[in-house]
Amino acid sequence: VTITTDVLVVKIDTLGGDIVSVALPKFPEKLETPNIPYVLVDPKNSYVAQSGLIGPSGTDKQGFRPAFTAESTSFEMNDAPELTVTLTTIQENGSRILKSYHFKKGDYLVDVDYQITNSGSDSWKGALFTQIKRDGQSPVSASDNLMGMQPYVGGATRSDDEFYRKLEFDDIEEEAYKLTIDEGYIAMVQHYFVSAWVPREAIGNTYRGRKLADQDVYLFGFTTPTLTIAPGETKSIGASFYAGPKDQYRLEEIATGLELTVDYGFLWWLAQPLFFMLTGIHSFVGNWGLAIIGLTIIVKSCLYPLSAASFRSMAKMRKLQPEMVRLKERFGDDRQQFSQAMMELYKKEGANPLGGCLPILLQMPVFLALYWTLMESVELRQAPFFLWIYDLSAMDPYFILPILMGISMFLTQRMQPEPPDPIQAKVFKFMPIMFTFFFLWFPSGLVLYWLVNNILSILQQVYVTRQLEKAT
């Protein structure tokens, strides 16, 4: 059965009523093929979203799945705000099971509802199970960014003391996961996208993660407490399934902690405000590249006092360069005497060799948080900038931005004092070449950030240097 909405194309197998494919029309697989949607729940990765009824009266037994029937094999939402697709099966005792999928326009969340009418003479007892089945390989269309950090692929859930706990494939292979908790979710995470089961009732659900024996297949899901239905009664039980982009604001509405699948690492508390500013700037300028430039300017302006202190320290060190050269010629290879004389010179002139480093180190958490903000934001996926940059999440096809970044880094370096140690000086000169090589394969959005950051550093350093010259 195929269901088409404005944001989802879902395929359901009538054997078991499982979701066996979810395609996302708003997110093309490749920029060159805009009409081919990205397939998130993908048979190529043994990726299936399963659900069923287990227990004494359940429809799903070991090795057996119920056969459902539907009114049609194809459903389309068109202009309607909602669409419900119902599958039906009848148990041996005559009990009628309706499995309904509820879709809403513009929403990646699907409500799955079981309506059970007990037509037997005994009480019906069973529980709902949900699970995401997937192999341990990277997504089929994952981009190879060998020089960048590798995005996390694996399970995630909420635990007793963590809103977001990774269930890594390697850990699950060693030991299965099991936890009964009142509120939670179970998710399968990858770069830019996530799928997740969330229970309707938040009380007493048991979450599990395990690996199938002798197979590269992992199962992450939950089971509800047992539901009892008296003869002649009708009751319902259900859950919600999300399959779509890592929209942290929407995910936060669905389940507490699910928004943390947008994984900013240990600097999430700093990255989230940066993302808020990035989206705010984009709402005005309408271009994610310009939003990155705007965010970089704001961050660099906020950190200007630290940068200015660093530049003043470096300017003072640069002024001492001729005297340091004379000291080196005087003491030759006597490192101890040279170091002692150099420290006396620093003390006399009130210079601190670490003065230029400490402010930069204090800025590093912001830079790392901004890196992960740009790396994890699905909004930048296939987002164009200008001219030759058609995708800010992909490498620059002509390497223009990385080369410009290397030139800006070289100019920044030329404005800094040369290390007294000749080996350090050689390494210092080689760094722009090394960083340019690394950045060749970085997403162009990240390279754009570093380029703008370097240009602003040059402008700030020129300004501070001129202010010092005027003061003297």
Coordinates of C-alpha atoms in Angstrom, one line a residue:
V1 CA 0.0 0.0 0.0
T2 CA 1.5 3.4 -1.1
I3 CA 0.5 6.6 0.7
T4 CA 1.5 10.0 -0.7
T5 CA 1.3 13.2 1.2
D6 CA 3.0 16.6 0.5
V7 CA 6.1 15.6 2.5
L8 CA 6.0 11.7 2.6
V9 CA 5.8 8.8 0.3
V10 CA 5.2 5.7 2.5
K11 CA 5.0 2.1 1.6
I12 CA 3.2 -0.4 3.9
D13 CA 3.5 -4.1 3.6
T14 CA 0.0 -5.7 4.2
L15 CA 1.8 -8.7 5.8
G16 CA 2.2 -7.3 9.3
G17 CA 1.2 -3.8 8.3
D18 CA 4.8 -2.6 8.6
I19 CA 6.3 0.6 7.1
V20 CA 8.9 -0.7 4.7
S21 CA 9.8 2.5 2.9
V22 CA 9.7 6.2 3.6
A23 CA 10.8 8.7 0.9
L24 CA 11.0 12.5 1.5
P25 CA 10.0 14.5 -1.6
K26 CA 11.1 17.8 0.0
F27 CA 14.6 16.4 0.3
P28 CA 16.0 15.2 -3.1
E29 CA 18.6 12.4 -2.9
K30 CA 20.9 14.4 -5.1
L31 CA 21.0 18.0 -6.2
E32 CA 21.3 16.9 -9.8
T33 CA 18.1 14.8 -9.5
P34 CA 15.5 17.0 -7.8
N35 CA 12.6 14.7 -8.7
I36 CA 14.1 11.6 -7.0
P37 CA 13.4 11.9 -3.2
Y38 CA 15.7 10.8 -0.5
V39 CA 14.7 7.4 0.9
L40 CA 15.1 7.4 4.7
V41 CA 13.4 4.1 5.6
D42 CA 15.2 2.1 3.0
P43 CA 15.1 -1.6 2.1
K44 CA 18.7 -1.3 0.9
N45 CA 19.7 -0.9 4.5
S46 CA 17.3 -3.6 5.7
Y47 CA 15.5 -0.5 7.2
V48 CA 11.9 -1.2 8.4
A49 CA 9.6 0.4 10.9
Q50 CA 7.6 -2.5 12.5
S51 CA 4.7 -2.6 14.9
G52 CA 2.2 -5.2 16.0
L53 CA 0.3 -6.8 18.9
I54 CA 2.0 -9.4 21.1
G55 CA 1.0 -11.4 24.1
P56 CA -1.6 -14.2 24.7
S57 CA -4.2 -12.7 22.4
G58 CA -1.8 -10.8 20.1
T59 CA -1.8 -11.1 16.3
D60 CA 2.0 -11.3 16.1
K61 CA 3.7 -14.6 17.1
Q62 CA 7.2 -15.9 16.7
G63 CA 7.7 -16.3 12.9
F64 CA 4.1 -15.3 12.2
R65 CA 2.7 -11.9 11.0
P66 CA -1.0 -11.2 10.3
A67 CA -2.3 -10.5 6.8
F68 CA -4.1 -7.2 6.5
T69 CA -6.5 -6.0 3.8
A70 CA -6.9 -2.4 2.6
E71 CA -9.6 -0.6 0.5
S72 CA -6.9 0.3 -2.1
T73 CA -3.2 -0.1 -2.8
S74 CA -2.7 3.6 -3.3
F75 CA -3.8 6.7 -1.3
E76 CA -3.1 10.4 -1.9
M77 CA -3.6 13.3 0.4
N78 CA -3.9 15.9 -2.3
D79 CA -5.4 19.1 -0.8
A80 CA -6.9 17.5 2.3
P81 CA -5.5 18.5 5.7
E82 CA -5.4 14.9 6.9
L83 CA -5.5 11.4 5.6
T84 CA -6.3 8.1 7.4
V85 CA -5.4 4.7 5.9
T86 CA -6.9 1.7 7.7
L87 CA -5.8 -1.9 7.4
T88 CA -8.1 -4.7 8.7
T89 CA -7.5 -8.3 9.9
I90 CA -9.8 -10.8 11.7
Q91 CA -8.4 -13.2 14.3
E92 CA -9.5 -16.8 14.7
N93 CA -11.9 -16.0 17.5
G94 CA -13.6 -13.4 15.4
S95 CA -11.9 -10.4 17.0
R96 CA -11.6 -7.5 14.6
I97 CA -8.3 -5.5 14.4
L98 CA -8.1 -2.2 12.7
K99 CA -4.6 -0.8 12.2
S100 CA -4.9 2.9 11.1
Y101 CA -2.2 5.3 9.9
H102 CA -3.0 8.9 10.4
F103 CA -1.2 11.5 8.3
K104 CA -1.3 15.3 8.5
K105 CA -0.4 17.8 5.9
G106 CA 3.2 19.1 6.2
D107 CA 4.0 16.7 9.1
Y108 CA 6.5 13.9 9.2
L109 CA 4.9 12.4 12.3
V110 CA 2.5 9.5 11.6
D111 CA 0.1 8.3 14.3
V112 CA -0.4 4.5 14.3
D113 CA -3.6 3.3 16.0
Y114 CA -4.8 -0.2 16.8
Q115 CA -8.5 -0.6 17.4
I116 CA -9.4 -4.0 18.9
T117 CA -12.9 -5.3 19.1
N118 CA -13.0 -8.5 21.3
S119 CA -15.5 -10.8 19.7
G120 CA -14.4 -13.8 21.7
S121 CA -15.7 -15.3 24.9
D122 CA -12.6 -14.7 26.9
S123 CA -10.7 -11.5 27.8
W124 CA -8.4 -10.2 25.1
K125 CA -4.8 -9.7 26.5
G126 CA -2.0 -8.2 24.5
A127 CA 0.5 -5.4 24.2
L128 CA 1.8 -3.1 21.4
F129 CA 5.3 -3.6 20.2
T130 CA 7.2 -1.2 17.9
Q131 CA 10.7 -1.5 16.6
I132 CA 13.0 0.0 14.0
K133 CA 15.0 -2.7 12.2
R134 CA 18.2 -1.7 10.4
D135 CA 21.6 -3.0 9.4
G136 CA 24.8 -1.4 10.8
Q137 CA 26.1 0.2 7.6
S138 CA 26.2 3.9 6.8
P139 CA 23.3 5.2 4.7
V140 CA 23.5 4.3 1.0
S141 CA 23.7 7.9 -0.1
A142 CA 25.9 9.1 2.7
S143 CA 28.5 11.6 1.5
D144 CA 32.2 10.7 2.0
N145 CA 33.8 13.6 3.8
L146 CA 37.0 11.9 4.9
M147 CA 38.5 15.1 6.3
G148 CA 35.5 16.0 8.4
M149 CA 34.0 14.5 11.5
Q150 CA 31.9 11.4 10.9
P151 CA 28.3 12.0 11.8
Y152 CA 26.8 9.4 14.3
V153 CA 24.8 6.5 12.9
G154 CA 23.0 4.4 15.5
G155 CA 20.3 4.2 18.0
A156 CA 19.2 6.7 20.7
T157 CA 16.8 6.8 23.6
R158 CA 16.0 8.4 26.9
S159 CA 17.3 6.9 30.1
D160 CA 16.7 7.5 33.8
D161 CA 19.4 10.2 34.0
E162 CA 19.8 11.3 30.4
F163 CA 17.4 12.9 27.9
Y164 CA 19.5 11.6 25.1
R165 CA 21.5 8.4 25.3
K166 CA 23.3 6.9 22.3
L167 CA 22.8 3.2 21.7
E168 CA 25.9 2.5 19.6
F169 CA 25.9 -0.6 17.4
D170 CA 29.2 -1.8 18.9
D171 CA 27.8 -1.5 22.5
I172 CA 24.5 -3.2 21.6
E173 CA 26.5 -6.1 19.9
E174 CA 28.3 -6.7 23.2
E175 CA 25.2 -6.3 25.5
A176 CA 21.5 -5.8 24.7
Y177 CA 19.8 -2.8 26.1
K178 CA 16.6 -2.8 28.2
L179 CA 14.9 -0.2 30.4
T180 CA 11.4 0.4 31.7
I181 CA 10.6 4.1 32.0
D182 CA 7.5 6.3 32.1
E183 CA 8.5 8.8 29.4
G184 CA 10.7 8.3 26.4
Y185 CA 11.4 7.5 22.7
I186 CA 13.5 5.1 20.7
A187 CA 15.2 6.5 17.6
M188 CA 17.5 5.6 14.7
V189 CA 19.9 8.5 14.0
Q190 CA 21.9 9.4 11.0
H191 CA 23.3 12.6 9.4
Y192 CA 20.5 15.1 8.9
F193 CA 17.6 12.6 9.4
V194 CA 16.1 10.5 12.1
S195 CA 13.3 8.0 12.6
A196 CA 11.7 7.4 16.0
W197 CA 8.9 5.6 17.7
V198 CA 7.1 7.5 20.5
P199 CA 4.5 5.8 22.8
R200 CA 1.0 7.3 23.1
E201 CA 0.8 6.5 26.8
A202 CA 3.9 7.5 28.7
I203 CA 3.6 5.1 31.6
G204 CA 5.5 1.8 32.0
N205 CA 6.9 1.2 28.5
T206 CA 9.9 -1.0 28.1
Y207 CA 12.6 0.1 25.7
R208 CA 15.0 -2.4 24.1
G209 CA 18.0 -2.5 21.7
R210 CA 19.6 -5.7 20.5
K211 CA 21.5 -7.3 17.6
L212 CA 20.1 -10.3 15.7
A213 CA 22.4 -13.3 16.1
D214 CA 24.8 -13.9 13.2
Q215 CA 23.3 -11.0 11.3
D216 CA 24.3 -7.4 10.8
V217 CA 20.8 -6.3 11.8
Y218 CA 19.9 -4.3 14.9
L219 CA 16.5 -3.8 16.5
F220 CA 15.4 -0.8 18.6
G221 CA 11.9 -0.5 19.9
F222 CA 9.5 -0.6 22.9
T223 CA 6.6 -2.6 24.2
T224 CA 3.7 -1.2 26.1
P225 CA 2.1 -2.7 29.3
T226 CA -0.5 -5.4 28.7
L227 CA -3.9 -4.2 27.6
T228 CA -7.0 -6.2 28.7
I229 CA -10.3 -6.1 26.8
A230 CA -13.4 -7.8 28.1
P231 CA -15.6 -9.8 25.6
G232 CA -17.7 -7.4 23.5
E233 CA -15.6 -4.4 24.3
T234 CA -13.6 -2.2 22.0
K235 CA -10.3 -0.5 23.0
S236 CA -7.5 1.2 21.2
I237 CA -3.7 1.4 21.7
G238 CA -1.2 3.2 19.6
A239 CA 2.1 5.1 19.1
S240 CA 3.6 7.7 16.8
F241 CA 6.3 7.2 14.2
Y242 CA 8.5 10.1 13.0
A243 CA 10.6 9.8 9.8
G244 CA 12.1 13.0 8.5
P245 CA 14.7 15.7 8.9
K246 CA 16.3 16.6 12.2
D247 CA 14.0 19.6 12.9
Q248 CA 14.9 20.2 16.5
Y249 CA 11.9 22.5 17.2
R250 CA 9.4 19.9 15.9
L251 CA 11.2 17.0 17.6
E252 CA 11.1 18.8 20.9
E253 CA 7.3 19.0 20.6
I254 CA 7.1 15.2 20.0
A255 CA 9.2 13.9 22.9
T256 CA 11.5 15.5 25.5
G257 CA 15.1 14.7 24.5
L258 CA 14.3 13.7 20.9
E259 CA 15.5 17.2 19.7
L260 CA 19.0 16.2 21.0
T261 CA 19.3 13.8 18.1
V262 CA 20.6 17.0 16.4
D263 CA 23.9 16.1 18.0
Y264 CA 26.0 19.1 18.9
G265 CA 28.1 17.0 21.3
F266 CA 29.1 18.3 24.7
L267 CA 28.8 21.9 23.5
W268 CA 25.1 21.6 22.8
W269 CA 24.3 24.3 25.3
L270 CA 26.4 26.7 23.2
A271 CA 25.5 25.4 19.8
Q272 CA 21.7 25.7 20.2
P273 CA 21.7 29.5 20.7
L274 CA 24.0 29.8 17.7
F275 CA 21.5 27.8 15.6
F276 CA 18.7 30.0 16.9
M277 CA 20.7 33.1 15.7
L278 CA 21.5 31.4 12.4
T279 CA 17.8 30.7 11.6
G280 CA 16.9 34.2 12.8
I281 CA 19.4 35.8 10.4
H282 CA 18.2 33.5 7.6
S283 CA 14.6 34.6 8.1
F284 CA 15.8 38.2 7.1
V285 CA 18.3 37.5 4.4
G286 CA 16.8 34.4 2.8
N287 CA 20.1 32.8 2.0
W288 CA 22.0 30.3 4.2
G289 CA 25.4 31.4 3.0
L290 CA 24.6 35.0 3.9
A291 CA 23.2 33.8 7.2
I292 CA 26.6 32.0 7.9
I293 CA 28.4 35.3 7.1
G294 CA 26.0 37.3 9.4
L295 CA 26.4 34.8 12.2
T296 CA 30.2 34.9 11.9
I297 CA 30.2 38.7 12.1
I298 CA 28.0 38.6 15.2
V299 CA 30.1 36.0 16.9
K300 CA 33.4 37.7 15.9
S301 CA 32.0 41.0 17.2
C302 CA 31.0 39.5 20.6
L303 CA 34.5 38.0 20.9
Y304 CA 36.3 41.2 19.9
P305 CA 37.5 42.1 23.4
L306 CA 39.4 38.8 23.5
S307 CA 40.7 39.2 20.0
A308 CA 41.9 42.7 20.7
A309 CA 43.8 41.6 23.8
S310 CA 45.4 38.9 21.7
F311 CA 46.3 41.3 18.9
R312 CA 47.8 43.8 21.4
S313 CA 49.9 41.1 22.9
M314 CA 51.1 39.9 19.5
A315 CA 51.9 43.5 18.5
K316 CA 54.1 43.9 21.5
M317 CA 55.8 40.6 20.8
R318 CA 56.4 41.7 17.2
K319 CA 58.0 44.9 18.4
L320 CA 60.5 42.8 20.4
Q321 CA 61.4 40.6 17.4
P322 CA 64.7 42.5 16.5
E323 CA 65.9 42.3 20.1
M324 CA 65.1 38.6 20.3
V325 CA 67.1 38.1 17.1
R326 CA 70.1 39.9 18.7
L327 CA 69.7 37.7 21.8
K328 CA 69.8 34.6 19.6
E329 CA 72.9 35.7 17.9
R330 CA 74.5 36.6 21.2
F331 CA 73.9 33.3 22.9
G332 CA 74.0 31.0 19.9
D333 CA 73.1 27.4 20.8
D334 CA 73.1 28.0 24.5
R335 CA 69.3 27.5 24.9
Q336 CA 69.3 27.9 28.7
Q337 CA 71.0 31.3 28.6
F338 CA 68.9 32.4 25.6
S339 CA 65.6 31.4 27.4
Q340 CA 66.7 33.2 30.6
A341 CA 67.6 36.4 28.7
M342 CA 64.3 36.2 26.7
M343 CA 62.3 35.9 30.0
E344 CA 64.1 38.9 31.4
L345 CA 63.3 40.9 28.2
Y346 CA 59.6 39.9 28.5
K347 CA 59.6 41.0 32.2
K348 CA 61.3 44.3 31.4
E349 CA 59.0 45.2 28.5
G350 CA 55.8 43.8 30.2
A351 CA 55.2 41.3 27.4
N352 CA 53.5 37.9 27.8
P353 CA 54.3 35.3 25.2
L354 CA 51.1 33.5 26.1
G355 CA 49.0 36.6 25.8
G356 CA 48.2 36.0 22.2
C357 CA 47.3 32.3 22.8
L358 CA 45.0 32.5 25.8
P359 CA 42.3 34.6 24.2
I360 CA 42.3 32.3 21.2
L361 CA 42.0 29.3 23.4
L362 CA 39.0 30.9 25.2
Q363 CA 37.4 31.4 21.8
M364 CA 37.8 27.7 20.8
P365 CA 34.6 26.4 22.4
V366 CA 32.6 29.0 20.4
F367 CA 34.3 27.9 17.2
L368 CA 33.8 24.2 17.9
A369 CA 30.1 24.8 18.7
L370 CA 29.6 26.8 15.5
Y371 CA 31.4 24.0 13.6
W372 CA 28.9 21.4 14.9
T373 CA 26.0 23.9 14.3
L374 CA 26.8 24.1 10.6
M375 CA 27.7 20.3 10.4
E376 CA 24.4 19.1 11.9
S377 CA 21.9 21.6 10.4
V378 CA 19.7 19.9 7.9
E379 CA 18.7 23.3 6.7
L380 CA 22.1 23.6 5.0
R381 CA 21.7 20.3 3.1
Q382 CA 21.7 21.2 -0.6
A383 CA 21.3 24.9 0.3
P384 CA 22.7 27.1 -2.5
F385 CA 24.9 30.2 -1.9
F386 CA 26.0 32.2 -4.9
L387 CA 27.7 31.5 -8.3
W388 CA 29.4 28.1 -8.2
I389 CA 28.3 27.1 -4.7
Y390 CA 25.1 25.1 -5.2
D391 CA 25.3 23.1 -2.0
L392 CA 26.7 24.5 1.3
S393 CA 26.8 21.0 2.8
A394 CA 29.1 19.7 0.0
M395 CA 32.7 20.5 -0.8
D396 CA 33.5 23.4 -3.1
P397 CA 33.7 21.7 -6.6
Y398 CA 36.4 24.1 -7.8
F399 CA 38.3 24.5 -4.5
I400 CA 38.0 28.3 -4.7
L401 CA 36.8 28.8 -1.1
P402 CA 39.5 26.6 0.4
I403 CA 42.2 28.3 -1.6
L404 CA 40.9 31.8 -0.5
M405 CA 40.8 30.5 3.1
G406 CA 44.4 29.4 2.8
I407 CA 45.4 32.8 1.5
S408 CA 43.6 34.5 4.3
M409 CA 45.3 32.3 6.8
F410 CA 48.7 33.1 5.3
L411 CA 48.0 36.8 5.5
T412 CA 46.8 36.4 9.1
Q413 CA 50.1 34.5 9.9
R414 CA 52.2 37.2 8.3
M415 CA 50.8 39.7 10.7
Q416 CA 51.8 37.7 13.7
P417 CA 55.3 37.5 15.3
E418 CA 57.5 34.7 14.1
P419 CA 58.3 32.1 16.8
P420 CA 62.0 32.3 18.0
D421 CA 62.5 28.6 17.6
P422 CA 63.4 27.8 13.9
I423 CA 61.6 24.5 13.9
Q424 CA 58.4 26.1 15.2
A425 CA 58.8 28.9 12.7
K426 CA 58.9 26.3 9.8
V427 CA 55.8 24.5 11.1
F428 CA 54.1 27.9 11.5
K429 CA 54.8 28.7 7.8
F430 CA 53.6 25.3 6.7
M431 CA 50.3 25.5 8.5
P432 CA 48.3 27.5 5.8
I433 CA 49.2 24.9 3.2
M434 CA 48.3 22.0 5.5
F435 CA 44.9 23.6 6.5
T436 CA 44.1 24.4 2.9
F437 CA 44.6 20.7 2.0
F438 CA 42.4 19.6 4.8
F439 CA 39.7 22.1 3.9
L440 CA 39.5 21.0 0.3
W441 CA 37.0 18.3 1.3
F442 CA 35.2 20.2 4.0
P443 CA 31.6 21.3 3.3
S444 CA 31.7 24.7 1.7
G445 CA 29.5 26.2 4.4
L446 CA 32.2 25.5 7.0
V447 CA 34.9 26.8 4.7
L448 CA 32.9 29.9 4.2
Y449 CA 32.7 30.4 7.9
W450 CA 36.5 30.0 8.4
L451 CA 37.2 32.3 5.4
V452 CA 35.0 35.1 6.8
N453 CA 36.4 34.5 10.3
N454 CA 40.0 35.0 8.9
I455 CA 39.0 38.1 7.0
L456 CA 37.4 39.6 10.1
S457 CA 40.5 38.7 12.1
I458 CA 42.7 40.5 9.6
L459 CA 40.5 43.6 9.7
Q460 CA 40.4 43.6 13.5
Q461 CA 44.2 43.2 13.7
V462 CA 44.8 46.0 11.3
Y463 CA 42.4 48.2 13.4
V464 CA 44.1 47.3 16.7
T465 CA 47.6 47.9 15.3
R466 CA 46.7 51.3 14.0
Q467 CA 45.2 52.2 17.3
L468 CA 48.4 51.2 19.0
E469 CA 50.5 53.2 16.6
K470 CA 48.3 56.3 17.2
A471 CA 48.7 55.8 21.0
T472 CA 52.5 55.8 20.6

